[in-house]
Tab-separated table of C-alpha atoms in Angstrom:
chain	number	residue	atom	x	y	z
Y	863	MET	CA	164.380	48.468	153.567
Y	864	TYR	CA	161.241	47.588	155.423
Y	865	GLY	CA	159.074	47.416	152.327
Y	866	GLY	CA	156.421	44.870	151.412
Y	867	ASN	CA	154.482	43.114	154.100
Y	868	SER	CA	156.872	43.527	156.977
Y	869	GLN	CA	154.937	46.440	158.322
Y	870	PHE	CA	155.868	46.067	161.947
Y	871	ASP	CA	159.528	45.262	161.593
Y	872	GLY	CA	160.422	48.914	161.855
Y	873	ASN	CA	158.775	49.013	165.246
Y	874	ALA	CA	160.400	45.824	166.421
Y	875	ALA	CA	163.836	47.091	165.575
Y	876	PHE	CA	163.421	50.251	167.550
Y	877	ALA	CA	161.273	49.503	170.548
Y	878	GLY	CA	159.968	46.791	172.861
Y	879	GLY	CA	160.545	43.719	170.688
Y	880	GLY	CA	157.338	44.436	168.802
Y	881	PHE	CA	155.016	44.036	171.776
Y	882	MET	CA	154.402	47.700	172.358
Y	883	PRO	CA	153.459	50.171	169.639
Y	884	SER	CA	156.504	52.312	169.444
Y	885	GLN	CA	156.320	55.863	170.736
Y	886	ALA	CA	159.066	56.664	168.264
Y	887	THR	CA	156.713	56.342	165.343
Y	888	GLN	CA	154.396	59.032	166.581
Y	889	THR	CA	156.666	61.965	165.797
Y	890	ALA	CA	155.306	64.365	163.220
Y	891	GLY	CA	157.607	64.138	160.228
Y	892	ASP	CA	158.681	60.543	160.698
Y	893	HIS	CA	156.975	58.874	157.786
Y	894	SER	CA	159.532	56.221	156.975
Y	895	PHE	CA	158.750	54.006	159.954
Y	896	SER	CA	155.055	54.601	160.119
Y	897	PRO	CA	153.377	51.216	159.927
Y	898	ALA	CA	150.530	52.476	157.806
Y	899	LYS	CA	152.700	54.024	155.151
Y	900	ASN	CA	154.942	51.880	153.071
Y	901	ARG	CA	157.617	53.785	151.158
Y	902	ASP	CA	156.426	52.247	147.930
Y	903	SER	CA	153.062	53.909	148.167
Y	904	GLN	CA	154.368	57.439	148.612
Y	905	THR	CA	154.824	58.309	144.986
Y	906	LEU	CA	154.739	61.848	143.663
Y	907	LEU	CA	151.801	62.752	141.485
Y	908	PRO	CA	151.788	65.772	139.209
Y	909	LEU	CA	148.228	67.057	139.362
Y	910	SER	CA	145.969	69.854	138.254
Y	911	VAL	CA	143.945	71.614	140.921
Y	912	LYS	CA	140.812	70.366	139.183
Y	913	GLN	CA	141.921	66.764	139.695
Y	914	ILE	CA	142.561	67.505	143.339
Y	915	SER	CA	139.100	68.989	143.771
Y	916	GLU	CA	137.571	65.844	142.288
Y	917	ALA	CA	139.698	63.367	144.214
Y	918	PHE	CA	137.820	60.664	145.996
Y	919	GLN	CA	138.270	60.776	149.723
Y	920	SER	CA	138.317	57.284	151.138
Y	921	SER	CA	136.574	56.959	154.457
Y	922	ASP	CA	139.652	55.716	156.283
Y	923	ASP	CA	140.790	57.379	159.422
Y	924	LYS	CA	143.905	58.141	157.452
Y	925	THR	CA	142.183	60.874	155.381
Y	926	ASN	CA	143.513	59.345	152.213
Y	927	PHE	CA	142.621	60.627	148.818
Y	928	LEU	CA	142.354	58.525	145.704
Y	929	ILE	CA	142.855	59.757	142.178
Y	930	ASP	CA	142.527	57.259	139.326
Y	931	GLY	CA	142.687	54.518	141.911
Y	932	VAL	CA	146.039	55.654	143.237
Y	933	ASP	CA	146.807	56.727	146.787
Y	934	VAL	CA	147.582	60.428	146.816
Y	935	ASN	CA	150.354	61.491	149.141
Y	936	ASN	CA	152.915	63.728	147.522
Y	937	VAL	CA	151.592	66.147	144.980
Y	938	LYS	CA	153.229	68.535	142.533
Y	939	VAL	CA	151.374	71.580	141.310
Y	940	VAL	CA	152.622	74.375	139.035
Y	941	GLY	CA	150.828	77.695	138.911
Y	942	ILE	CA	150.779	81.345	139.853
Y	943	LEU	CA	151.211	82.177	143.508
Y	944	PHE	CA	149.142	84.835	145.175
Y	945	ASN	CA	147.597	85.920	148.477
Y	946	LYS	CA	150.865	85.288	150.196
Y	947	ALA	CA	150.447	85.874	153.929
Y	948	GLU	CA	153.292	85.487	156.359
Y	949	ARG	CA	152.683	84.450	159.907
Y	950	VAL	CA	155.102	83.588	162.661
Y	951	THR	CA	155.864	79.974	161.794
Y	952	GLU	CA	153.802	79.576	158.702
Y	953	VAL	CA	153.323	81.148	155.292
Y	954	SER	CA	149.995	80.635	153.586
Y	955	PHE	CA	149.303	81.287	149.927
Y	956	VAL	CA	147.104	80.275	147.035
Y	957	VAL	CA	148.218	78.649	143.815
Y	958	ASP	CA	146.200	79.184	140.637
Y	959	ASP	CA	147.211	76.773	137.898
Y	960	GLY	CA	144.546	77.735	135.382
Y	961	THR	CA	142.298	74.822	136.355
Y	962	GLY	CA	141.508	76.113	139.810
Y	963	ARG	CA	142.899	77.620	142.977
Y	964	ILE	CA	144.121	75.751	146.013
Y	965	ASP	CA	145.068	76.971	149.452
Y	966	CYS	CA	148.553	76.084	150.494
Y	967	SER	CA	150.484	76.357	153.670
Y	968	ARG	CA	154.227	76.171	154.242
Y	969	TRP	CA	155.645	75.702	157.710
Y	970	VAL	CA	158.661	77.855	158.308
Y	971	ASN	CA	160.743	76.433	161.122
Y	972	GLU	CA	164.256	77.025	159.916
Y	973	ALA	CA	166.145	79.764	158.111
Y	974	VAL	CA	166.297	77.732	154.918
Y	975	ASP	CA	162.499	77.522	154.814
Y	976	ALA	CA	162.135	81.254	155.376
Y	977	LYS	CA	164.672	81.974	152.657
Y	978	GLU	CA	162.811	79.755	150.226
Y	979	MET	CA	159.564	81.583	150.890
Y	980	GLU	CA	161.164	84.992	150.579
Y	981	ALA	CA	162.203	84.131	147.040
Y	982	VAL	CA	158.620	83.754	145.885
Y	983	THR	CA	156.276	86.665	145.489
Y	984	ASN	CA	152.711	87.232	144.386
Y	985	GLY	CA	152.163	86.874	140.661
Y	986	MET	CA	155.099	84.533	140.187
Y	987	TYR	CA	154.891	81.070	138.632
Y	988	VAL	CA	155.910	78.487	141.222
Y	989	ARG	CA	156.353	74.766	141.508
Y	990	VAL	CA	154.879	73.429	144.736
Y	991	HIS	CA	155.511	70.002	146.207
Y	992	GLY	CA	153.419	69.018	149.191
Y	993	HIS	CA	150.999	66.679	150.885
Y	994	LEU	CA	147.320	66.812	150.161
Y	995	LYS	CA	145.260	67.216	153.303
Y	996	GLY	CA	141.555	67.509	153.883
Y	997	LEU	CA	140.734	70.013	156.580
Y	998	LEU	CA	137.117	70.560	157.563
Y	999	GLY	CA	135.944	69.511	154.128
Y	1000	LYS	CA	138.391	71.807	152.388
Y	1001	ARG	CA	141.370	70.463	150.515
Y	1002	GLN	CA	144.681	72.037	151.235
Y	1003	LEU	CA	148.259	71.485	150.262
Y	1004	VAL	CA	150.798	71.351	153.045
Y	1005	ALA	CA	153.828	72.362	151.041
Y	1006	TYR	CA	157.355	71.259	151.796
Y	1007	SER	CA	158.912	72.861	148.755
Y	1008	VAL	CA	158.016	76.044	146.908
Y	1009	ARG	CA	160.348	77.133	144.151
Y	1010	PRO	CA	160.061	79.707	141.392
Y	1011	VAL	CA	159.805	78.499	137.826
Y	1012	ASP	CA	162.776	79.705	135.786
Y	1013	ASP	CA	162.259	77.994	132.488
Y	1014	TYR	CA	158.723	78.445	131.282
Y	1015	ASN	CA	158.842	75.257	129.277
Y	1016	GLU	CA	158.074	73.758	132.656
Y	1017	ILE	CA	154.435	74.792	132.341
Y	1018	ALA	CA	153.870	72.712	129.224
Y	1019	SER	CA	156.033	69.957	130.683
Y	1020	HIS	CA	154.076	69.810	133.934
Y	1021	PHE	CA	150.717	69.582	132.200
Y	1022	ALA	CA	152.028	66.981	129.787
Y	1023	GLU	CA	153.055	64.955	132.855
Y	1024	VAL	CA	149.636	65.454	134.414
Y	1025	ILE	CA	148.032	64.067	131.271
Y	1026	PHE	CA	150.481	61.186	131.019
Y	1027	VAL	CA	150.210	60.075	134.633
Y	1028	HIS	CA	146.420	60.247	134.433
Y	1029	SER	CA	146.377	58.104	131.281
Y	1030	TYR	CA	148.864	55.665	132.748
Y	1031	ASN	CA	147.023	55.207	136.023
Y	1032	SER	CA	143.664	54.898	134.295
Y	1033	LYS	CA	145.028	52.240	131.979
Y	1034	LEU	CA	146.605	50.374	134.902
Y	1035	ARG	CA	143.312	50.499	136.702
Y	1036	ARG	CA	141.433	49.120	133.702
Y	1037	GLN	CA	143.919	46.259	133.364
Y	1038	GLN	CA	143.674	45.522	137.065
Y	1039	ASP	CA	139.881	45.362	136.871
Y	1040	SER	CA	139.819	43.085	133.859
Y	1041	SER	CA	142.480	40.685	135.076
Y	1042	SER	CA	141.152	39.968	138.556
Y	1043	MET	CA	140.000	36.454	137.679
Y	1044	SER	CA	139.916	33.275	139.742
Y	1045	GLY	CA	143.076	31.842	141.197
Y	1046	GLN	CA	145.306	33.194	143.873
Y	1047	VAL	CA	145.543	36.934	144.013
Y	1048	PRO	CA	149.285	37.414	144.050
Y	1049	SER	CA	149.957	40.557	146.030
Y	1050	SER	CA	148.252	42.837	148.478
Y	1051	ALA	CA	148.212	45.460	145.751
Y	1052	ALA	CA	145.006	43.997	144.401
Y	1053	ASN	CA	143.051	44.809	147.535
Y	1054	THR	CA	144.510	48.201	148.324
Y	1055	PRO	CA	144.880	51.202	146.022
Y	1056	LEU	CA	147.346	50.692	143.221
Y	1057	LYS	CA	150.903	51.805	143.527
Y	1058	GLY	CA	150.225	53.861	140.478
Y	1059	TYR	CA	152.816	55.555	138.365
Y	1060	GLN	CA	156.283	54.181	138.955
Y	1061	ALA	CA	159.243	53.770	136.697
Y	1062	SER	CA	158.770	50.008	136.440
Y	1063	PRO	CA	155.258	48.849	137.145
Y	1064	SER	CA	155.027	45.563	138.990
Y	1065	THR	CA	152.333	43.321	137.647
Y	1066	GLN	CA	153.922	39.930	138.087
Y	1067	PHE	CA	151.860	36.913	139.020
Y	1068	PRO	CA	153.181	33.665	140.502
Y	1069	GLY	CA	153.271	30.616	138.282
Y	1070	TYR	CA	150.122	28.896	139.520
Y	1071	ASN	CA	147.827	31.778	138.784
Y	1072	MET	CA	145.691	31.166	135.716
Y	1073	ASP	CA	146.652	34.576	134.378
Y	1074	GLY	CA	150.253	33.457	134.092
Y	1075	ILE	CA	149.364	30.791	131.566
Y	1076	ARG	CA	150.001	31.811	128.018
Y	1077	GLY	CA	147.322	31.844	125.353
Y	1078	VAL	CA	148.182	28.531	123.699
Y	1079	ASP	CA	148.547	26.709	127.003
Y	1080	LYS	CA	145.151	27.927	128.033
Y	1081	MET	CA	143.625	26.847	124.725
Y	1082	VAL	CA	145.072	23.363	125.108
Y	1083	LEU	CA	143.930	23.127	128.702
Y	1084	ASP	CA	140.448	24.346	127.874
Y	1085	TYR	CA	140.192	21.790	125.095
Y	1086	LEU	CA	141.330	18.944	127.333
Y	1087	GLN	CA	138.953	20.019	130.071
Y	1088	GLN	CA	135.912	19.611	127.866
Y	1089	PRO	CA	133.621	16.838	129.220
Y	1090	SER	CA	134.010	14.832	126.004
Y	1091	CYS	CA	137.788	14.795	126.384
Y	1092	LEU	CA	137.696	14.078	130.085
Y	1093	ALA	CA	135.471	11.101	129.376
Y	1094	ARG	CA	137.977	9.564	126.976
Y	1095	GLU	CA	140.130	7.095	128.851
Y	1096	LYS	CA	142.973	7.238	126.411
Y	1097	GLY	CA	143.032	11.030	126.372
Y	1098	VAL	CA	143.617	13.212	123.328
Y	1099	HIS	CA	146.330	12.756	120.728
Y	1100	ARG	CA	148.426	15.832	120.349
Y	1101	ASN	CA	147.859	15.924	116.589
Y	1102	GLU	CA	144.161	16.296	117.305
Y	1103	LEU	CA	144.970	19.292	119.483
Y	1104	ALA	CA	147.018	20.854	116.714
Y	1105	GLN	CA	144.277	20.289	114.180
Y	1106	GLN	CA	141.314	21.364	116.320
Y	1107	LEU	CA	142.968	24.440	117.765
Y	1108	LYS	CA	144.640	25.288	114.448
Y	1109	VAL	CA	147.971	25.759	116.186
Y	1110	PRO	CA	151.321	24.396	114.885
Y	1111	SER	CA	152.501	21.148	116.472
Y	1112	GLU	CA	155.610	22.718	117.970
Y	1113	LYS	CA	153.458	25.184	119.892
Y	1114	ILE	CA	151.218	22.374	121.081
Y	1115	LEU	CA	154.285	20.499	122.244
Y	1116	GLU	CA	155.553	23.511	124.178
Y	1117	ALA	CA	152.149	24.053	125.719
Y	1118	ILE	CA	151.878	20.427	126.773
Y	1119	GLU	CA	155.336	20.493	128.311
Y	1120	SER	CA	154.551	23.559	130.342
Y	1121	LEU	CA	151.147	22.261	131.422
Y	1122	GLU	CA	152.683	18.941	132.368
Y	1123	SER	CA	155.301	20.624	134.532
Y	1124	GLU	CA	152.506	22.513	136.267
Y	1125	GLY	CA	150.755	19.240	136.909
Y	1126	LEU	CA	147.736	20.209	134.878
Y	1127	VAL	CA	147.937	17.462	132.233
Y	1128	TYR	CA	149.438	13.993	132.103
Y	1129	SER	CA	150.273	11.527	129.390
Y	1130	THR	CA	148.233	8.376	129.147
Y	1131	ILE	CA	148.904	5.421	126.849
Y	1132	ASP	CA	151.925	6.991	125.198
Y	1133	GLU	CA	153.726	10.289	124.887
Y	1134	TYR	CA	151.271	11.537	122.291
Y	1135	HIS	CA	148.102	11.198	124.333
Y	1136	TYR	CA	147.247	13.577	127.100
Y	1137	LYS	CA	144.492	14.179	129.581
Y	1138	SER	CA	143.739	17.019	131.942
Y	1139	THR	CA	144.264	16.254	135.626
Y	1140	ALA	CA	140.980	17.974	136.491
Y	1141	ASN	CA	138.064	15.796	137.334
Y	1142	GLY	CA	135.551	17.836	135.392
B	1157	MET	CA	139.782	75.238	146.942
B	1158	ASP	CA	138.051	76.867	144.034
B	1159	THR	CA	137.616	75.634	140.491
B	1160	SER	CA	134.953	78.111	139.459
B	1161	ASN	CA	137.072	80.280	137.254
B	1162	PRO	CA	139.439	78.195	135.180
B	1163	ALA	CA	141.399	79.489	132.219
B	1164	ALA	CA	141.389	77.150	129.247
B	1165	PHE	CA	144.627	76.539	127.355
B	1166	VAL	CA	144.125	77.933	123.872
B	1167	ASN	CA	145.878	78.552	120.624
B	1168	ALA	CA	144.246	80.380	117.723
B	1169	GLU	CA	142.236	77.315	116.764
B	1170	PHE	CA	140.760	76.658	120.183
B	1171	LEU	CA	140.210	80.304	121.013
B	1172	LYS	CA	137.112	80.110	118.842
B	1173	GLU	CA	135.575	77.560	121.195
B	1174	HIS	CA	136.044	79.689	124.262
B	1175	VAL	CA	134.829	83.109	123.198
B	1176	GLY	CA	133.462	84.964	126.188
B	1177	ARG	CA	135.320	82.756	128.626
B	1178	ARG	CA	138.568	82.930	130.519
B	1179	VAL	CA	141.501	81.623	128.540
B	1180	ARG	CA	145.280	81.476	128.680
B	1181	ALA	CA	147.536	81.614	125.658
B	1182	VAL	CA	151.180	82.021	124.850
B	1183	VAL	CA	152.002	84.379	122.018
B	1184	GLN	CA	155.171	85.416	120.313
B	1185	VAL	CA	155.203	89.199	120.294
B	1186	MET	CA	155.318	90.598	116.779
B	1187	GLN	CA	154.242	94.136	117.423
B	1188	SER	CA	153.450	96.066	120.525
B	1189	ASP	CA	151.991	99.551	120.748
B	1190	GLY	CA	150.481	101.142	123.824
B	1191	ASP	CA	147.511	99.048	124.686
B	1192	THR	CA	147.620	96.311	122.077
B	1193	VAL	CA	149.987	93.519	121.245
B	1194	ILE	CA	149.860	91.680	117.951
B	1195	GLY	CA	151.220	88.228	118.491
B	1196	LYS	CA	151.665	84.903	116.805
B	1197	SER	CA	149.879	82.072	118.537
B	1198	THR	CA	151.469	78.691	119.197
B	1199	ASP	CA	149.809	77.388	116.046
B	1200	GLU	CA	151.264	80.173	113.929
B	1201	LYS	CA	148.186	82.361	113.549
B	1202	GLN	CA	147.731	85.972	114.435
B	1203	LEU	CA	146.167	86.953	117.712
B	1204	VAL	CA	145.459	90.368	119.133
B	1205	VAL	CA	145.904	90.930	122.838
B	1206	LYS	CA	144.362	93.988	124.402
B	1207	GLY	CA	145.580	95.443	127.615
B	1208	TYR	CA	148.702	96.968	129.031
B	1209	PRO	CA	151.689	94.694	128.644
B	1210	PRO	CA	154.560	94.808	131.112
B	1211	ASN	CA	157.625	96.774	130.251
B	1212	PRO	CA	159.996	95.278	129.193
B	1213	LEU	CA	158.141	92.679	127.208
B	1214	SER	CA	159.971	89.463	126.344
B	1215	THR	CA	159.604	87.642	123.028
B	1216	PHE	CA	157.121	85.167	124.411
B	1217	VAL	CA	154.393	86.176	126.781
B	1218	GLU	CA	151.562	84.301	128.383
B	1219	VAL	CA	148.317	86.147	128.691
B	1220	ILE	CA	145.386	85.158	130.819
B	1221	GLY	CA	142.125	86.933	130.204
B	1222	ILE	CA	138.725	86.855	128.558
B	1223	ALA	CA	138.443	85.898	124.894
B	1224	ASP	CA	136.402	88.729	123.487
B	1225	THR	CA	136.366	87.643	119.842
B	1226	THR	CA	137.599	84.632	117.907
B	1227	GLN	CA	140.890	86.375	117.369
B	1228	SER	CA	141.499	88.532	120.388
B	1229	ILE	CA	141.924	88.327	124.108
B	1230	GLN	CA	141.303	90.984	126.710
B	1231	ALA	CA	144.230	90.358	128.989
B	1232	GLU	CA	144.084	90.509	132.774
B	1233	THR	CA	147.456	88.958	133.536
B	1234	TRP	CA	150.656	89.020	131.547
B	1235	THR	CA	153.665	86.842	132.288
B	1236	ASN	CA	156.932	87.185	130.429
B	1237	PHE	CA	157.949	83.740	129.277
B	1238	GLY	CA	161.387	84.742	128.112
B	1239	ASP	CA	162.984	84.835	124.710
B	1240	THR	CA	163.121	81.128	124.037
B	1241	LEU	CA	160.265	78.729	124.391
B	1242	ASP	CA	159.371	75.371	122.956
B	1243	VAL	CA	156.243	76.432	121.151
B	1244	THR	CA	155.484	72.998	119.669
B	1245	SER	CA	155.254	71.367	123.089
B	1246	TYR	CA	152.981	74.085	124.390
B	1247	ASP	CA	150.798	73.738	121.322
B	1248	LYS	CA	150.560	69.974	121.775
B	1249	VAL	CA	149.529	70.454	125.398
B	1250	CYS	CA	146.847	72.885	124.167
B	1251	ARG	CA	145.470	70.239	121.854
B	1252	LEU	CA	145.442	67.561	124.520
B	1253	ALA	CA	143.886	69.920	127.048
B	1254	ASN	CA	141.048	70.676	124.663
B	1255	GLY	CA	140.664	67.144	123.421
B	1256	ASP	CA	140.347	63.869	125.277
B	1257	HIS	CA	141.843	65.235	128.478
B	1258	LYS	CA	139.615	68.263	128.845
B	1259	HIS	CA	138.203	66.902	132.098
B	1260	LEU	CA	141.550	67.333	133.791
B	1261	PHE	CA	141.514	71.034	133.088
B	1262	ILE	CA	138.106	72.664	132.877
């Protein structure tokens, strides 16, 4: 609803016409209108405790963690629960998933929360969903869901997901690094942590960006931008392009059409001769 | 937050690499008497698990303990995994966890 760059629209709609920071956004569980957190960036990451222990803590005042270049908010961990300790409004416990142990805490404010926690006991395999928090240098999971595992295929499934998401995010990160060339950087995603694992990754670039130009187009453009070609008043015949680049004429024609529509080349003496619009 | 005592995912093949260390394995119970369980690992080889299994014992059980030889585990924790389990998936995860993705686990 308020996604993308319209970070303060939520505030404007609910208080003071946008002039005053809204008191409404300061309430504890109200993440959806928080200006700093866009819904898109709150993905769920299945993780191993080892990954959590190695997560990079960015020095923001937001205490954000980064794993594989992705903002860590919601986390899923599957392991054995133990050291369950019940206090008045909170239940604390530890989850051991075979890669490490992490302290967890579950706030119990309503009957449904208490009932959920009663169903889990020490020694049981559980699936925990929660937020990763750093408290006094220690990493802790503030759980909002703790459920027993019924089908033990979930163990293999969870770790397969952990491996997959890690591979996916690492690959995305490598692509992001290698494709940050000149030209307009299309979205704010390039300067902030990646959105990470989502069902349909968004890596679209606007038309003007050099990355958007296909291979052949780029080859043609590069050829035409050579000093020797730029110097030629009559430009380059398209047969020469086909011959020199060893690309079929039809492809050259397509490339020229697309470059011409972008305003990057123009025809000179006739429709067969082209020059790059760059000055060189 | 403590990653000092991890348990590596093993099948019979990878058990050899973790002798003396804490491991976790799923076995299909073939025979159980008193303080030993003879089981079939997820890669179809025989493993011996020492310790006192829970009663009743389901067909598949996960054991976490110390690998004392290349073919046996001294179990500390037993978890009944039920009578049906997708052994192939678990085995594949074992391979991945001991291969390229080891750094995510131990």
